[in-house]
XYZ file of C-alpha atoms in Angstrom:
384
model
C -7.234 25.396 3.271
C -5.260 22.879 5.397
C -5.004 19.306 4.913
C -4.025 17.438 7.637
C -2.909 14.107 7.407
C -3.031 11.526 10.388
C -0.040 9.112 9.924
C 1.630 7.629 13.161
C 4.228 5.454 11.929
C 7.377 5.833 9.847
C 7.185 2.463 8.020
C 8.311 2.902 4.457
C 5.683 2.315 2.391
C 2.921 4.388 4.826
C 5.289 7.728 4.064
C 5.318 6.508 0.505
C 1.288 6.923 0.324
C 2.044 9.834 2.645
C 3.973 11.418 0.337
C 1.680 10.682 -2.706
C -1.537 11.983 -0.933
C 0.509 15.196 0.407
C 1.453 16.173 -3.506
C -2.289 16.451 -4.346
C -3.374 17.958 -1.448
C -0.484 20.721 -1.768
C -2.538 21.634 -5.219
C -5.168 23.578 -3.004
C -3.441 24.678 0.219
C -1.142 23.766 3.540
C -0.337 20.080 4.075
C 0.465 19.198 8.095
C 1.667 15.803 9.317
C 0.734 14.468 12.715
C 2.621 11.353 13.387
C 4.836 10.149 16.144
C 7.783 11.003 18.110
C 11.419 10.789 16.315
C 9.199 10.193 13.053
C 11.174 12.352 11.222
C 14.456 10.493 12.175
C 13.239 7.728 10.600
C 14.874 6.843 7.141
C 11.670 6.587 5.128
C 10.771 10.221 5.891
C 13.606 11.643 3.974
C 13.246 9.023 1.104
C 10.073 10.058 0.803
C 9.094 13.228 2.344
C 12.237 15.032 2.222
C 11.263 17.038 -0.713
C 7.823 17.900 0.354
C 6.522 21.578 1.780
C 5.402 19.676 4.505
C 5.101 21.039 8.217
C 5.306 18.158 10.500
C 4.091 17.808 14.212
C 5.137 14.815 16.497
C 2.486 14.531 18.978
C 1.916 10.973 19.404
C 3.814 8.853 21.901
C 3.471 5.553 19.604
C 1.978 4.417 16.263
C -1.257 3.238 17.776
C -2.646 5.797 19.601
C -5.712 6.208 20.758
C -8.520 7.321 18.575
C -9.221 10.000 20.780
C -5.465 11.125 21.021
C -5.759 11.368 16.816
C -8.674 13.402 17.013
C -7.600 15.949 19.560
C -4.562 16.059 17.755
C -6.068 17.160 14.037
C -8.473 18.870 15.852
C -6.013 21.232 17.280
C -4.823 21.917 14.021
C -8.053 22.888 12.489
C -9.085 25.347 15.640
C -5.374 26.576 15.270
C -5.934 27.937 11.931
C -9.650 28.624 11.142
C -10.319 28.115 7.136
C -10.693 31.124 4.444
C -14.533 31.786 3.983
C -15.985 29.359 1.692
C -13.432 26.436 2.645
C -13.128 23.434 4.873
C -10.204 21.982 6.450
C -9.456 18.255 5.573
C -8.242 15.770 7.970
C -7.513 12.306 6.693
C -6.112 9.359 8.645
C -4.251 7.633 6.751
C -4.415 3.767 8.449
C -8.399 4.275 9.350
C -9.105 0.597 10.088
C -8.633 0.804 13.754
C -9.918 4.740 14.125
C -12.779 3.505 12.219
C -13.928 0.990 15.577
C -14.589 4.395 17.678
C -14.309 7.778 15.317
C -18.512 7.827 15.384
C -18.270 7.952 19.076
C -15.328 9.823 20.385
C -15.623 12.235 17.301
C -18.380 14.795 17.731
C -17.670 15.724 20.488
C -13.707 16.524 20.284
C -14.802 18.636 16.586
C -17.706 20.097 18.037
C -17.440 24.156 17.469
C -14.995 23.767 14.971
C -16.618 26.435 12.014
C -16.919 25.284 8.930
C -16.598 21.960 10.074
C -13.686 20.284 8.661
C -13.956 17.529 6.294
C -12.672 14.200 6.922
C -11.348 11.261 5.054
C -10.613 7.571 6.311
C -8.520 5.292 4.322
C -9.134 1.749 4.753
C -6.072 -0.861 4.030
C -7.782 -3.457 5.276
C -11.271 -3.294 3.453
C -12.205 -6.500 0.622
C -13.189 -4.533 -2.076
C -15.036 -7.367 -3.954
C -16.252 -10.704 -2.328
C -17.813 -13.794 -3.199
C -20.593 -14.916 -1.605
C -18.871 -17.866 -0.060
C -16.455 -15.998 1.327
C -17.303 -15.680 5.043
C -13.939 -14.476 6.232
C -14.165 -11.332 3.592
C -18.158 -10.120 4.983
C -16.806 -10.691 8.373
C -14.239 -7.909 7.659
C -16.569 -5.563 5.285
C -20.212 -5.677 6.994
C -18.343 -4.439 10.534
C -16.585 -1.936 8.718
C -19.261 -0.906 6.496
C -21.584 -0.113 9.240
C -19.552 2.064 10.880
C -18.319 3.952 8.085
C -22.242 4.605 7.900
C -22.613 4.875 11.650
C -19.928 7.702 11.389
C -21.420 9.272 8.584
C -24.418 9.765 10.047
C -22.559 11.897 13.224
C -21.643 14.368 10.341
C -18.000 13.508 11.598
C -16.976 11.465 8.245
C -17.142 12.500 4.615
C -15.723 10.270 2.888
C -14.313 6.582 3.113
C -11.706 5.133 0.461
C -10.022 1.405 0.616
C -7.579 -0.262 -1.391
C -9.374 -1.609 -4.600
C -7.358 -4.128 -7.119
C -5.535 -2.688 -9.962
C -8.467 -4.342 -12.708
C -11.234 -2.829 -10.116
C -12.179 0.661 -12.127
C -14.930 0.746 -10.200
C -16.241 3.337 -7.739
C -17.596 2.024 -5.141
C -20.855 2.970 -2.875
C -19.868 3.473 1.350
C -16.277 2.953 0.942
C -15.021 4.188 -2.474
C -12.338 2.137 -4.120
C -9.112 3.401 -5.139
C -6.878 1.170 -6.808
C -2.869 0.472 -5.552
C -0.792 2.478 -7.506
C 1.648 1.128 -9.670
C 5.180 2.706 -8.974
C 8.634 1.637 -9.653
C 11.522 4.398 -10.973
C 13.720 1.480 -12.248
C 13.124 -0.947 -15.018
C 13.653 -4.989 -15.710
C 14.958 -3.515 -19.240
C 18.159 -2.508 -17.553
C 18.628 -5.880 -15.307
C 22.258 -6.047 -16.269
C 23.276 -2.405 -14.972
C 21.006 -2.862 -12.022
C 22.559 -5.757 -10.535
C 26.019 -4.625 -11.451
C 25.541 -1.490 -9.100
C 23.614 -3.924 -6.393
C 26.411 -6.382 -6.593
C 23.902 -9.487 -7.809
C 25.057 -12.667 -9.756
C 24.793 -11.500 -13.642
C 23.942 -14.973 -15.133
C 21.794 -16.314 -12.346
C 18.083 -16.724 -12.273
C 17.182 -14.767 -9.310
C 13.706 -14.630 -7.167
C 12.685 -11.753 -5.284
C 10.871 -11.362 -2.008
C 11.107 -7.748 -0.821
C 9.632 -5.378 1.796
C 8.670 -6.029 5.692
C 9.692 -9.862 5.379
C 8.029 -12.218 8.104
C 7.074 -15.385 8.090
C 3.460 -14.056 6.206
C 5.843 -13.775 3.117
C 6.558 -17.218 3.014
C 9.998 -17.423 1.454
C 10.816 -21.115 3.153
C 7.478 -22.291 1.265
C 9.359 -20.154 -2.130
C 12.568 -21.739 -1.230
C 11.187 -25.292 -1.549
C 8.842 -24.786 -3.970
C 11.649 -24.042 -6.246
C 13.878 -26.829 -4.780
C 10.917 -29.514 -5.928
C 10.518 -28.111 -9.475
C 14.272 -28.519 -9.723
C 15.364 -24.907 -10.279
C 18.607 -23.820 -10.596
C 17.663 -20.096 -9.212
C 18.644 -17.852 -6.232
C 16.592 -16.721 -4.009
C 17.007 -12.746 -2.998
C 15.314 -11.369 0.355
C 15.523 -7.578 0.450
C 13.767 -5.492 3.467
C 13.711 -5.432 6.973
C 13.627 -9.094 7.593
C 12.214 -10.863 10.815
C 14.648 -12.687 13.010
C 12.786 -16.029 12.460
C 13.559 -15.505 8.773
C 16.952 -14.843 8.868
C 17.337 -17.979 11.788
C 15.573 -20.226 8.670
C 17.844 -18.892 6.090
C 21.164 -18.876 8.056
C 20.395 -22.488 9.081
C 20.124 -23.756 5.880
C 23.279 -26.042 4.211
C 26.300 -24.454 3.008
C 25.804 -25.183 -0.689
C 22.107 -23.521 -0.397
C 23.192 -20.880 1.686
C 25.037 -19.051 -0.738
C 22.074 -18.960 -2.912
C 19.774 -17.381 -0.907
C 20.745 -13.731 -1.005
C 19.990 -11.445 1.767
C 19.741 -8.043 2.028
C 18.522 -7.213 5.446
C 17.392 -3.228 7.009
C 15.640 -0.519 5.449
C 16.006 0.275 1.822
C 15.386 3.378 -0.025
C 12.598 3.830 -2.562
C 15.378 3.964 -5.543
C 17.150 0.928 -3.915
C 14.243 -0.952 -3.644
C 13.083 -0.387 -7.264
C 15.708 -1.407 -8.808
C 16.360 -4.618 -6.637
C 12.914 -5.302 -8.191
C 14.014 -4.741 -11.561
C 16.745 -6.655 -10.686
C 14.913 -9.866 -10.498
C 13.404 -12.531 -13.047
C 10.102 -13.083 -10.983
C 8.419 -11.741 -8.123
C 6.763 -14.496 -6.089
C 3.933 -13.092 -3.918
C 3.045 -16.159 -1.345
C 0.611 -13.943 0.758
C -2.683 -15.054 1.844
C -3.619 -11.423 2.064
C -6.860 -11.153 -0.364
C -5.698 -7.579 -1.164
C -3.463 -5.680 -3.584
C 0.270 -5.538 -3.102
C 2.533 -2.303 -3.080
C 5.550 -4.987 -4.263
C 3.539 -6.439 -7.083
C 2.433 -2.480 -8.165
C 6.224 -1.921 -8.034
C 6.843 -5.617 -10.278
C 3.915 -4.664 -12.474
C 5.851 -1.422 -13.425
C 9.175 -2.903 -13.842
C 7.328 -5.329 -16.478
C 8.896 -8.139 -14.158
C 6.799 -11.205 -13.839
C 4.504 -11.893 -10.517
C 4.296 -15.511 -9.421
C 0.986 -15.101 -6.948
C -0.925 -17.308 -4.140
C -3.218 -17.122 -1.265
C -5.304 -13.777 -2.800
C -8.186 -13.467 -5.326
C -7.859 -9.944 -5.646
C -3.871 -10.329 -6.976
C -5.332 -13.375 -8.942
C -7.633 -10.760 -11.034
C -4.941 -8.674 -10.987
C -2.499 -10.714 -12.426
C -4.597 -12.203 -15.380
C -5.895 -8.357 -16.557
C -2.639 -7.400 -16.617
C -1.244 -10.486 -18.014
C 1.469 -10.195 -15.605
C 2.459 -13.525 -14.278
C 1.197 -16.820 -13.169
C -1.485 -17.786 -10.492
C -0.239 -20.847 -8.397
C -2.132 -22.583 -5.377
C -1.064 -22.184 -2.072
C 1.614 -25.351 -2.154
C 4.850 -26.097 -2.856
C 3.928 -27.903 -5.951
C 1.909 -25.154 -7.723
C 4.136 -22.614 -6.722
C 7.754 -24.309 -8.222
C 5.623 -24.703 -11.593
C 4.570 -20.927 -11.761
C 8.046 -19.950 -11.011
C 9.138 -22.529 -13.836
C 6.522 -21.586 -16.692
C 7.985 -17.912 -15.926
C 11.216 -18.936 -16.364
C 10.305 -20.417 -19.530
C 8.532 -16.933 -20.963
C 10.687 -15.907 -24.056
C 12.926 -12.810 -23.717
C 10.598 -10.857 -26.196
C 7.591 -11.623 -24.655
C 4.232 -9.252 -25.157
C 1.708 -8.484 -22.137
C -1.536 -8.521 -23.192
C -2.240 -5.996 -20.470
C -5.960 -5.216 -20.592
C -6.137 -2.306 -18.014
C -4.720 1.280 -17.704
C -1.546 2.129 -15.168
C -2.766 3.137 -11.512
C -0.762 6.249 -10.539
C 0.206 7.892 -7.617
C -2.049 10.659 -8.862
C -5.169 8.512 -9.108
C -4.975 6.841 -6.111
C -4.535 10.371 -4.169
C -7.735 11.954 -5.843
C -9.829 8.829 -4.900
C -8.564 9.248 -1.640
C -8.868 12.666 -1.202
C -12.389 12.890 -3.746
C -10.844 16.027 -5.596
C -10.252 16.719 -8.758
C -7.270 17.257 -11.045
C -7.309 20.727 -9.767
C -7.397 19.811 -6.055
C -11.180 21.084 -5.869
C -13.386 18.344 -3.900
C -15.626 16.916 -6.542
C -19.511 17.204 -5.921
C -22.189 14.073 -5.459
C -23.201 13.429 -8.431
C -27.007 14.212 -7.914
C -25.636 17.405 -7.307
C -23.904 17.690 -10.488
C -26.887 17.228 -11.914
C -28.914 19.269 -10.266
């Protein structure tokens, strides 16, 4: 049996999941990656997939091609190879959100003759998990969606759907099954001192971390002067590709708070980034984003405290796991989160109420296989 996974772009944490779906799917038979051209040149893919028995294809001219173009592509893969008696090929896209407008259309007919047909996975990243009622914005994204992930279904050209759930969500889900953000981080806040000694950080100075793809979504000017109105005497560290209108901000800033606002600007590798997280004495996450955060997994497993806004689903999160402080979208709020966190004694006990997420989890929900690899059966079935 093949799997083949549908992942255009080379942005870090996309090969990450890449990576952690590829190592499950390897338990039951050939893993192939379609993504785009010069893919493989790409830093993250030897971070992350460097190690993998992975055969890779680059046959798309961009990362956002066409829905069509992806399912020609996997397509070709599955006719190229035709599946042991008894077994199904498995395509799953691994960014579904925008595939998901036009798979239920453009679909059936670019698989049609393809025997056994192969099964196929979406993965959501943009799906709200668990609403309010009140929240308009949330049904707006997750009725659409919903329907055609059902609309799909019904071609026979979709299996199985799987979003992004909150770490405290241990629930299963109905159209689109939930499967929570893993929690991963190699490096640990226990060895802060060795970490920033080999990262070349300030050894007695509070430090706050903002990592990953850092735009102006990530709000480190709001951080910055939160922390300057609670009165902290704290540095501020930026670590990831940055955006130029974040880097104007911080290099326009006065000399004497220029040199405390750290930057480390470009790609980092997975062990780099880990322990620049461990590195840290909190983690604010100023996202209005009302899903889970790959940085906050990493945080969560470093045991380094989370500072959150702008996302009920991180709120949750945050309070299960007794991980942090929930702040209000302001300057205000945010200064005294980062200031009751500075405040936590050194010995301090979570009084976590929910089990890790692991890479392993999140890659059977995705894929709906078992421990074994072997695709688990509906449940009426199982019965039956």
């Amino acid at each position: 049996m093949t799997t083949v996974l549908v992942e255009p772009s080379p942005v870090g944490h996309r090969f990450q999941a890449v990576a952690n779906v590829a190592r499950v799917a390897l338990r039951s038979g050939d893993v192939v990656l379609l993504t785009s051209r010069g893919a493989t040149e790409h830093e993250a893919f030897g971070d992350y997939l460097g190690d993998l028995d992975v055969r890779v294809e680059e046959v798309f001219d961009g990362v956002l091609p066409a829905t069509r173009v992806m399912a020609a592509a996997a397509a070709e893969v599955c006719r190229r190879a035709p599946a042991a008696p008894g077994e199904r090929h498995t395509i799953v896209v691994m960014d579904a959100d925008q595939a998901l407008k036009r798979w239920w259309f453009e679909a059936p007919r670019i698989l049609r003759g393809i025997t056994p047909r192969p099964r196929v996975v979406f993965m959501l990243t943009r799906y709200p998990a668990k609403l309010g009622l009140g929240d308009t914005t949330g049904w707006k994204l997750r009725i659409p969606k919903a329907t055609l992930a059902v609309a799909a279904m019904a071609t026979r050209t979709l299996d199985r759907t799987a979003g992004f759930a909150g770490r405290d969500d241990l629930t299963p889900g109905w159209i689109v099954k939930r499967t929570r953000d893993p929690d991963l981080c190699d490096a640990h806040s226990r060895d802060r001192a060795r970490h920033r000694a080999e990262l070349d950080l300030p050894a007695e100075r509070r430090i706050a971390g903002i990592f990953g793809v850092i735009n102006e979504r990530k709000n480190a000017r709001l951080v910055w002067e939160a922390m300057g109105e609670a009165g902290l005497d704290a540095d501020l560290l930026l670590a990831g590709p940055i955006a130029p209108e974040v880097l104007a901000w911080a290099e326009a800033l006065p000399a004497q708070e220029r040199g405390r606002v750290i930057v480390r600007d470009g790609f980092l590798a997975g062990d780099v980034l880990d322990r620049l997280v461990a590195s840290v004495d909190v983690a604010p996450i100023i996202l209005t984003n009302n899903g889970p955060s790959g940085i906050m997994g990493k945080a969560l497993a470093a045991e380094v405290p989370v500072v959150t806004a702008g996302s009920r689903v991180r709120a949750r999160e945050l309070v299960a796991t007794d991980a942090g402080e929930v702040a209000e979208l302001d300057a205000p709020s945010i200064g005294a989160a980062i200031a009751r966190v500075f405040a936590y004694p050194p010995d301090r006990e979570r009084a976590n109420t929910i089990p890790p997420a692991t890479a392993e989890e999140f890659a059977e929900n995705l894929l709906g296989v078992d421990s074994l690899g072997r695709v688990r059966r509906p449940r009426s079935r199982q019965r039956a």
